[in-house]
Coordinates of C-alpha atoms in Angstrom, one line a residue:
X6 CA 0.0 0.0 0.0
X7 CA 3.0 2.3 1.0
X8 CA 4.3 1.9 -3.0
X9 CA 0.6 2.5 -4.3
X10 CA 0.4 5.7 -2.2
X11 CA 3.7 7.0 -3.4
X12 CA 3.0 6.6 -6.9
X13 CA -0.4 7.8 -6.5
X14 CA 1.1 10.8 -5.1
X15 CA 3.8 11.4 -7.9
X16 CA 1.0 11.1 -10.3
X17 CA -1.1 13.7 -8.9
X18 CA 1.7 16.1 -8.7
X19 CA 2.2 15.4 -12.3
X20 CA -1.4 16.2 -13.4
X21 CA -1.0 19.7 -12.1
X22 CA 2.0 20.7 -14.4
X23 CA 1.8 21.9 -18.2
X24 CA 5.3 20.5 -19.0
X25 CA 7.2 17.5 -17.4
X26 CA 10.9 17.2 -18.1
X27 CA 11.5 13.9 -19.8
X28 CA 13.6 12.2 -17.0
X29 CA 11.0 12.2 -14.6
X30 CA 8.6 11.1 -17.2
X31 CA 10.9 8.2 -17.7
X32 CA 11.1 7.3 -13.6
X33 CA 7.2 7.3 -13.4
X34 CA 6.8 5.0 -16.7
X35 CA 9.2 2.8 -15.0
X36 CA 7.3 2.7 -11.7
X37 CA 4.2 2.1 -13.6
X38 CA 5.6 -1.0 -15.7
X39 CA 6.8 -2.3 -12.2
X40 CA 2.9 -1.9 -10.7
X41 CA 1.5 -3.3 -13.9
X42 CA 3.3 -6.8 -13.2
X43 CA 0.0 -7.5 -10.8
X44 CA -2.5 -5.7 -12.7
X45 CA -2.8 -7.2 -16.5
X46 CA -5.4 -4.3 -17.4
X47 CA -2.7 -1.7 -17.1
X48 CA -0.3 -3.1 -20.2
X49 CA -3.0 -1.4 -22.7
X50 CA -2.2 1.9 -21.1
X51 CA 1.5 1.9 -22.1
X52 CA 0.7 3.3 -25.9
X53 CA 0.6 6.9 -25.3
X54 CA 3.8 6.4 -22.9
X55 CA 5.7 4.5 -25.4
X56 CA 4.8 7.1 -28.3
X57 CA 6.2 9.6 -26.0
X58 CA 9.2 7.6 -25.2
X59 CA 9.8 6.9 -29.3
X60 CA 9.9 10.8 -29.8
X61 CA 12.0 11.4 -26.9
X62 CA 11.4 15.3 -26.2
X63 CA 13.3 17.2 -23.8
X64 CA 9.7 18.3 -22.1
X65 CA 6.4 16.1 -22.2
X66 CA 3.5 18.1 -22.9
X67 CA 0.6 17.6 -20.2
X68 CA -2.1 19.5 -22.0
X69 CA -6.1 19.0 -20.9
X70 CA -6.8 17.2 -23.7
X71 CA -3.3 15.3 -23.9
X72 CA -3.1 11.5 -24.1
X73 CA -0.5 11.2 -21.8
X74 CA -2.6 13.1 -19.2
X75 CA -5.7 10.7 -20.0
X76 CA -3.2 7.5 -19.5
X77 CA -2.2 9.0 -16.2
X78 CA -5.6 9.7 -14.9
X79 CA -6.7 6.0 -16.2
X80 CA -3.8 4.8 -14.0
X81 CA -5.0 6.7 -11.1
X82 CA -8.1 4.9 -11.2
X83 CA -6.7 1.4 -11.7
X84 CA -4.3 2.1 -8.5
X85 CA -7.3 3.3 -6.7
X86 CA -9.0 -0.3 -7.3
X87 CA -5.6 -2.0 -6.8
X88 CA -5.6 -0.4 -3.1
X89 CA -9.1 -1.4 -2.5
X90 CA -8.8 -5.0 -3.6
X91 CA -5.2 -6.2 -2.8
X92 CA -3.9 -9.7 -4.4
X93 CA -2.2 -12.4 -3.2
X94 CA 0.1 -13.7 -5.9
X95 CA 0.3 -17.5 -6.5
X96 CA 2.8 -19.5 -8.3
X97 CA 1.2 -22.8 -10.3
X98 CA 3.3 -25.5 -12.0
X99 CA 2.7 -28.9 -13.3
X100 CA 4.0 -31.7 -11.3
X101 CA 5.3 -34.4 -13.6
X102 CA 5.5 -37.1 -10.6
X103 CA 1.9 -36.4 -9.3
X104 CA 0.6 -35.2 -12.6
X105 CA -1.2 -32.3 -11.1
X106 CA -1.1 -28.6 -10.5
X107 CA 0.4 -27.4 -7.6
X108 CA -0.3 -24.1 -6.3
X109 CA 2.1 -22.0 -3.8
X110 CA 0.9 -19.1 -2.0
X111 CA 3.1 -16.8 0.1
X112 CA 2.0 -16.3 3.9
X113 CA 0.8 -13.0 4.8

């Protein structure tokens, strides 16, 4: 929950800006990629980030109708949803000897 709160506060501070330095933009995109490991729906929100990274501007425009701003607002909604419903990660694998699926879940 601490990481989600930190990323959420960073995104909210970014949304108040008109322009964002490229280095800071890269850092937040990396944090969002790491957060998306537990959230498959977040992968579709990378398209605006990938387009901006391909251009590599010195400043990222955060206009009211910009696609980067819209993607960051969508991420805020997804992160709020993640905070409301935390996941327990599990690992599944096929055991050849017993010929069954084995599930391992970490302790809380």
